[in-house]
PDB file of C-alpha atoms in Angstrom:
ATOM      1  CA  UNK J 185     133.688  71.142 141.288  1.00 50.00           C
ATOM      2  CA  UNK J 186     136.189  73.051 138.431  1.00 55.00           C
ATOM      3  CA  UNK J 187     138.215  71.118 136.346  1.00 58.00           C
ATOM      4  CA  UNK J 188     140.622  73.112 137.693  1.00 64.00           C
ATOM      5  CA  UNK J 189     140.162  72.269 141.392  1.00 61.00           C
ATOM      6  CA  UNK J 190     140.767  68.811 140.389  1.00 55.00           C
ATOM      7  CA  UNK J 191     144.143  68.838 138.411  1.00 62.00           C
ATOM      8  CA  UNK J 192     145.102  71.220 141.376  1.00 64.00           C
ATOM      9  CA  UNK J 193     144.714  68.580 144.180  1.00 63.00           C
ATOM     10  CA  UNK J 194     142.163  70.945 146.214  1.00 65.00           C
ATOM     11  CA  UNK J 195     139.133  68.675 145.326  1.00 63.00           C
ATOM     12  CA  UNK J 196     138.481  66.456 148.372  1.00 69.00           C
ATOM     13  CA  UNK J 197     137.133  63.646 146.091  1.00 70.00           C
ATOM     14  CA  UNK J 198     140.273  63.251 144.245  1.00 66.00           C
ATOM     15  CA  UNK J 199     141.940  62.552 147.644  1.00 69.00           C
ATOM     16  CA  UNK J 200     139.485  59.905 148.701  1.00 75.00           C
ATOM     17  CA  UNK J 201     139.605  58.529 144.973  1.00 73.00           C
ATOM     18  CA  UNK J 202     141.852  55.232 145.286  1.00 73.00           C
ATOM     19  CA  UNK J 203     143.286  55.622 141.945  1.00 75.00           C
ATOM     20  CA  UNK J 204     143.122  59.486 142.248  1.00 71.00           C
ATOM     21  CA  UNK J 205     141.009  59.363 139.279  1.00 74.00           C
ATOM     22  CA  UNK J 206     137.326  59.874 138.649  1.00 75.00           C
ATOM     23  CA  UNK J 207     134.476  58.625 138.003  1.00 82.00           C
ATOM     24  CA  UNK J 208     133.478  58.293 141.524  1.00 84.00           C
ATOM     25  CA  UNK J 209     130.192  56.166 142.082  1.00 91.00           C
ATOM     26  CA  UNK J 210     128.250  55.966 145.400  1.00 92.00           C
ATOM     27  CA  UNK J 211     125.659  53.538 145.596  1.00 93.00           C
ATOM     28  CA  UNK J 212     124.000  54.037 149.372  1.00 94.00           C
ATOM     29  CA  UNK J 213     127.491  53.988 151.490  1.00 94.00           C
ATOM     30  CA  UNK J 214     129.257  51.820 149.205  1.00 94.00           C
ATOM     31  CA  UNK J 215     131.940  53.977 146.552  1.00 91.00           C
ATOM     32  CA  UNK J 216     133.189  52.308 143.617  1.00 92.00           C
ATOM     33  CA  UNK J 217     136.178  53.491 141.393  1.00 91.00           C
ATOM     34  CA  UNK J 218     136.647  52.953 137.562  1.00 90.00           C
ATOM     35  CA  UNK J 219     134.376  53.268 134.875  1.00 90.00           C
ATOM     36  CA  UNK J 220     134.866  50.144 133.652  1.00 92.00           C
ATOM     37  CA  UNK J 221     134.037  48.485 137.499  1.00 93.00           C
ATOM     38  CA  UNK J 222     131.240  50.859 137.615  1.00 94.00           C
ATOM     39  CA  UNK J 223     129.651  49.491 134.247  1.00 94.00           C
ATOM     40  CA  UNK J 224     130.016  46.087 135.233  1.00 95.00           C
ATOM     41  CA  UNK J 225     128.305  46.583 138.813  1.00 96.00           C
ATOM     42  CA  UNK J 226     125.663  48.333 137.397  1.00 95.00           C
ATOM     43  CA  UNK J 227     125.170  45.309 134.474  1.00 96.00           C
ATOM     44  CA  UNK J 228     125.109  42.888 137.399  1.00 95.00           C
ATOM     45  CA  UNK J 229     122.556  45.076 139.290  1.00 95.00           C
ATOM     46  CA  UNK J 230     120.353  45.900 136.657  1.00 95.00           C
ATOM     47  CA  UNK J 231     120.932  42.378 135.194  1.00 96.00           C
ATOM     48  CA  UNK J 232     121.795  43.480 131.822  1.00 96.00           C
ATOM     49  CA  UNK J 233     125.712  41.856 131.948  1.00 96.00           C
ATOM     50  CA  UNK J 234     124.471  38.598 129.803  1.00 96.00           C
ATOM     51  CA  UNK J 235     122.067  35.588 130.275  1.00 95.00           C
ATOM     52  CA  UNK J 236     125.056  33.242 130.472  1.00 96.00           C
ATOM     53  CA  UNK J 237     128.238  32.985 131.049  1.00 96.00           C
ATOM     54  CA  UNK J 238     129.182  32.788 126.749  1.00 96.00           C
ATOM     55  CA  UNK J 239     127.362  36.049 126.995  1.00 96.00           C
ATOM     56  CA  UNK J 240     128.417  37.765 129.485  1.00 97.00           C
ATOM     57  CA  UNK J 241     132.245  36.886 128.295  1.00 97.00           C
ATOM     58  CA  UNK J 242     131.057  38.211 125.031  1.00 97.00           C
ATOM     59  CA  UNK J 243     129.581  41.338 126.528  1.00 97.00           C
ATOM     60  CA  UNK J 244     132.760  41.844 128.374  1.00 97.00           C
ATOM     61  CA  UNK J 245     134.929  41.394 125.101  1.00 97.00           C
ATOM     62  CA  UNK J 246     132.848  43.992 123.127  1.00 98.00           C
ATOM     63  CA  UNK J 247     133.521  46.595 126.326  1.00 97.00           C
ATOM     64  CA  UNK J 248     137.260  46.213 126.369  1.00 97.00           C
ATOM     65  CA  UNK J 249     137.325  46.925 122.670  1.00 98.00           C
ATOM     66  CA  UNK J 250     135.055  49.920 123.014  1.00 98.00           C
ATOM     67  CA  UNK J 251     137.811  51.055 125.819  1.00 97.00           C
ATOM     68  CA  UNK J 252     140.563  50.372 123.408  1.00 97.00           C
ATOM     69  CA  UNK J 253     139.222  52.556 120.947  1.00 98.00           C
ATOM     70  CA  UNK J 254     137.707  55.000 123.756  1.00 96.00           C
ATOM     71  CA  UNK J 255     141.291  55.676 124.697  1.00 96.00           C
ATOM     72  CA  UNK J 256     142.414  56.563 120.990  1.00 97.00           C
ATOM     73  CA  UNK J 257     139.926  58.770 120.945  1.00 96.00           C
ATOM     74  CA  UNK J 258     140.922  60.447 124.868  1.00 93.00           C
ATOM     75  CA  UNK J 259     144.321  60.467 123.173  1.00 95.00           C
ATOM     76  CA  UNK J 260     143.416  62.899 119.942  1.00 95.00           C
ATOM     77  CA  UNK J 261     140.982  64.586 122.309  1.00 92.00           C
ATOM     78  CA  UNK J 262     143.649  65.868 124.844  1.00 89.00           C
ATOM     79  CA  UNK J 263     146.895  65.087 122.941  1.00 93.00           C
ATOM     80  CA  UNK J 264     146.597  65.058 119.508  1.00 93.00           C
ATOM     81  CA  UNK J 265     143.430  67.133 118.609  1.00 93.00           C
ATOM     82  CA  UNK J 266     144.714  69.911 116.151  1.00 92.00           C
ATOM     83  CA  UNK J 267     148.147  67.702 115.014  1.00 95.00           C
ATOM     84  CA  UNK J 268     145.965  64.254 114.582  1.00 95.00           C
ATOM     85  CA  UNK J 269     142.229  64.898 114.222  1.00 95.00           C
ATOM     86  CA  UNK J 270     142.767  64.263 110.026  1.00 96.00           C
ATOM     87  CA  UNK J 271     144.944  61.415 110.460  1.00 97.00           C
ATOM     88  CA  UNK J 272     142.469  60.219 112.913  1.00 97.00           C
ATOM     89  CA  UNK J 273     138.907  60.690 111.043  1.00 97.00           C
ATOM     90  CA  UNK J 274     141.124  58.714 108.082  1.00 97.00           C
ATOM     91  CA  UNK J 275     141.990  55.786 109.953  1.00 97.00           C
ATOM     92  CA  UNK J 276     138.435  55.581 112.222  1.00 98.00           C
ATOM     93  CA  UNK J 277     136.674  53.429 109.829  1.00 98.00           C
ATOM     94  CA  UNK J 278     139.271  51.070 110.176  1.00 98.00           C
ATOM     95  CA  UNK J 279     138.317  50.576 114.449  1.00 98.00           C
ATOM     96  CA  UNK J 280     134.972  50.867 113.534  1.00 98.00           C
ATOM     97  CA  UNK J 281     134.283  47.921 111.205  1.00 98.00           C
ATOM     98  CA  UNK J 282     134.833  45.249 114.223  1.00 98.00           C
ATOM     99  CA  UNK J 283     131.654  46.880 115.930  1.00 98.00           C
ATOM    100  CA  UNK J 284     129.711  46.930 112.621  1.00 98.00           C
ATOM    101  CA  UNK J 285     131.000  42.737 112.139  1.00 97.00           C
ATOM    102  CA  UNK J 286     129.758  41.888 115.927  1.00 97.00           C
ATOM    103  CA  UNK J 287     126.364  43.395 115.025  1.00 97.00           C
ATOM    104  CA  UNK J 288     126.142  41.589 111.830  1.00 97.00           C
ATOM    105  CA  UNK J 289     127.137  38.561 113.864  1.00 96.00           C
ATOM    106  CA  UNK J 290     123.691  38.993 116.191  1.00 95.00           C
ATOM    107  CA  UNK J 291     120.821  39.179 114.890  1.00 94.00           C
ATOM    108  CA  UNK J 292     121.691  40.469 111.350  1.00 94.00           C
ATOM    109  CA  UNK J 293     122.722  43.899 113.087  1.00 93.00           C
ATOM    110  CA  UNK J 294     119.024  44.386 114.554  1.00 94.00           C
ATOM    111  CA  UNK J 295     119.403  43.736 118.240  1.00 94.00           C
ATOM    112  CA  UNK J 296     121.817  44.293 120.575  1.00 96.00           C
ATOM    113  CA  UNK J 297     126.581  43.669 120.376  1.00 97.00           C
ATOM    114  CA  UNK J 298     125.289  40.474 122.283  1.00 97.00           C
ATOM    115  CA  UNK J 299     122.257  39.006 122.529  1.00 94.00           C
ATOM    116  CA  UNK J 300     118.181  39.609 122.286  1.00 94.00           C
ATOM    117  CA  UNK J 301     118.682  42.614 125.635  1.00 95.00           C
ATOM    118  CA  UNK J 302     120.574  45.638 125.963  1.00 96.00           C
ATOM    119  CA  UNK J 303     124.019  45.401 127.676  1.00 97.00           C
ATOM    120  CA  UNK J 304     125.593  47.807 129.789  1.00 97.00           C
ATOM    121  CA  UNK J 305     128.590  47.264 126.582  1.00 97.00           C
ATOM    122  CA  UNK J 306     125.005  48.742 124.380  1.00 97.00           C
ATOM    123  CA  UNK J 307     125.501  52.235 126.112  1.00 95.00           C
ATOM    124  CA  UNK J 308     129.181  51.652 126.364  1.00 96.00           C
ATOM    125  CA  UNK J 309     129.560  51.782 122.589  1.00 98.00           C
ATOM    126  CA  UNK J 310     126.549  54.393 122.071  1.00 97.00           C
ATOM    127  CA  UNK J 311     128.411  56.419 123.961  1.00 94.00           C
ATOM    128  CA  UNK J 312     131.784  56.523 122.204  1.00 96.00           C
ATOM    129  CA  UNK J 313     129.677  56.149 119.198  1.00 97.00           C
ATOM    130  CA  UNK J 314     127.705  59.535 119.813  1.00 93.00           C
ATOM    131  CA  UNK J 315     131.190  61.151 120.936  1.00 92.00           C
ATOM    132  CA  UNK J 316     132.695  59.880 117.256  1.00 96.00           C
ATOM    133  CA  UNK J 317     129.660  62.000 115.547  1.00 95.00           C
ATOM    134  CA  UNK J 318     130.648  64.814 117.416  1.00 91.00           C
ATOM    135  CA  UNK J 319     134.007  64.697 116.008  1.00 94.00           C
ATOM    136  CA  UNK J 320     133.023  63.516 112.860  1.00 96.00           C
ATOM    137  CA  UNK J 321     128.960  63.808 111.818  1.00 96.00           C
ATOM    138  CA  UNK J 322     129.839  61.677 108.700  1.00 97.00           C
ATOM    139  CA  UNK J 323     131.623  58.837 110.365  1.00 97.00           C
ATOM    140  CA  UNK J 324     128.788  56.127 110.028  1.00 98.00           C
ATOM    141  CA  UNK J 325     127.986  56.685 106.683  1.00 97.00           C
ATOM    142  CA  UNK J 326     129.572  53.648 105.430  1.00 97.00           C
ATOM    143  CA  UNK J 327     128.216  51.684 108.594  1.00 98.00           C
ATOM    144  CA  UNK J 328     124.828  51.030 108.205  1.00 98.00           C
ATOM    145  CA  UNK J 329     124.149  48.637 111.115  1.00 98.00           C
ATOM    146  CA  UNK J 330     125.955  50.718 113.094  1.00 98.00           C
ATOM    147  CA  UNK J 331     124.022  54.003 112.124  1.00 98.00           C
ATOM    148  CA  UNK J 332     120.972  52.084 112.224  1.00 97.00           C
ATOM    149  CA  UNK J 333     121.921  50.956 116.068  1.00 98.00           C
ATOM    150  CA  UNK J 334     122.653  54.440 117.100  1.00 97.00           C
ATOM    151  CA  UNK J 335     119.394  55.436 116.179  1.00 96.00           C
ATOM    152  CA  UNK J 336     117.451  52.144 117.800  1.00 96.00           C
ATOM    153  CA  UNK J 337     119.610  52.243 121.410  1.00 96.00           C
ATOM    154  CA  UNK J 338     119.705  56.545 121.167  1.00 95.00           C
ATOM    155  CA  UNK J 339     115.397  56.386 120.837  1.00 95.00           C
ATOM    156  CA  UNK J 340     114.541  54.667 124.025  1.00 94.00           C
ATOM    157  CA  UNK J 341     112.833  57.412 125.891  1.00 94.00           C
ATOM    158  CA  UNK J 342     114.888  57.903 129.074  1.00 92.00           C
ATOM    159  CA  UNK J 343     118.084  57.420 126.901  1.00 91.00           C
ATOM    160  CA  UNK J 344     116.621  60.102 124.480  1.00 93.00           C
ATOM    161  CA  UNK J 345     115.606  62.416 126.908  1.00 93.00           C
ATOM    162  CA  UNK J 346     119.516  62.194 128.502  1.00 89.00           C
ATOM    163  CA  UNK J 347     121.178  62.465 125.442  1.00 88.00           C
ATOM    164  CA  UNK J 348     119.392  65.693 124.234  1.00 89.00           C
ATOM    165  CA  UNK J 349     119.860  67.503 128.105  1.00 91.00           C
ATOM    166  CA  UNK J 350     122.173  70.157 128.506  1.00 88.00           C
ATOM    167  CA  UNK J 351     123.822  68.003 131.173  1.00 84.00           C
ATOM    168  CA  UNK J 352     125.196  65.626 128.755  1.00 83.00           C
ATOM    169  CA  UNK J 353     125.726  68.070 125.897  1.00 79.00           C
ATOM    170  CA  UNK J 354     128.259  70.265 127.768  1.00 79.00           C
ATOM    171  CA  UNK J 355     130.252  67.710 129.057  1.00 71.00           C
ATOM    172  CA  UNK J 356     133.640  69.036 128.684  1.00 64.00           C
ATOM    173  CA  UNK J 357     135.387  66.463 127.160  1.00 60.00           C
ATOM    174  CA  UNK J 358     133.869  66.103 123.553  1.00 54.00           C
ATOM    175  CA  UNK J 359     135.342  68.236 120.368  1.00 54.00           C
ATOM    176  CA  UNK J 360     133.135  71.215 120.240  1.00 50.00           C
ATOM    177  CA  UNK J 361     134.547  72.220 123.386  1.00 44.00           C
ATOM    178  CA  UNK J 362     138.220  71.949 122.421  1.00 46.00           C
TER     179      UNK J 362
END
């Protein structure tokens, strides 16, 4: 499907989409709308959603502030980009530093956001994380548990091996293909 197929209302899955919105998930013959639905599903499946219920909350909490600053980010991307992008980089260490506290909070930064096992908030965050480098390769530098996470949660082997295919590298939606 072209982007342009979708915003033009011919794509079939935006008309079974209950929000009208994407992602779309299909696990067997059940669908699932909302990435944020999706992620917790799959945390539930996988069992990677918290050991308890202090966890999981926590877990959750960490998400919804990844979101917050995922849609700042969706805002400069699509709205803002050539108006915003230095105002943006300026202020980013500012929405970073919670992240970088939570870490210190676990573990002395060497774990996990929550917790002794990766969360499905872990690849969450690594996600916006890796789509903040695009934007800006020098954003962690004055992060170092964060840059040191990156590097732990990016080197597990399957994760690795996603984040270097071509798949994930031309996604549409990240800076070098504004």
């Amino acid at each position: 499907m072209q982007m342009a197929d979708w915003f033009s209302g011919k794509s079939d899955i935006k008309k079974k989409a209950v929000f009208g919105q994407l992602p779309q998930f299909q696990h067997g013959d059940f669908f699932l709308y909302q990435s944020n639905a999706i992620l917790r599903y799959l945390g539930r499946i996988y069992e990677i959603s918290g050991s308890s219920n202090q966890e999981s909350a926590l877990i959750d909490m960490v998400n919804d502030g990844v979101e917050d600053l995922r849609l700042k980010y969706g805002r400069l991307i699509f709205f803002e980009y050539e108006t915003g992008k230095e105002k943006y980089i300026k202020d980013l260490p500012n929405h970073l530093s919670p992240f970088e506290r939570i870490l210190s909070n676990n573990s002395n930064g060497t774990k996990f956001v929550v917790g002794d096992k990766i969360s499905y908030a872990d690849f969450n965050l690594l996600d916006l994380l890796q789509c903040h480098l695009d934007l800006d390769p020098k954003c962690l530098a004055s992060f170092p548990l964060l840059s040191a996470y990156v590097e732990r949660v990016a080197s597990r082997p399957k994760l690795n091996q996603y984040l270097k295919s071509e798949k994930r590298n031309n996604r549409p939606i990240t800076p070098k293909h504004k």
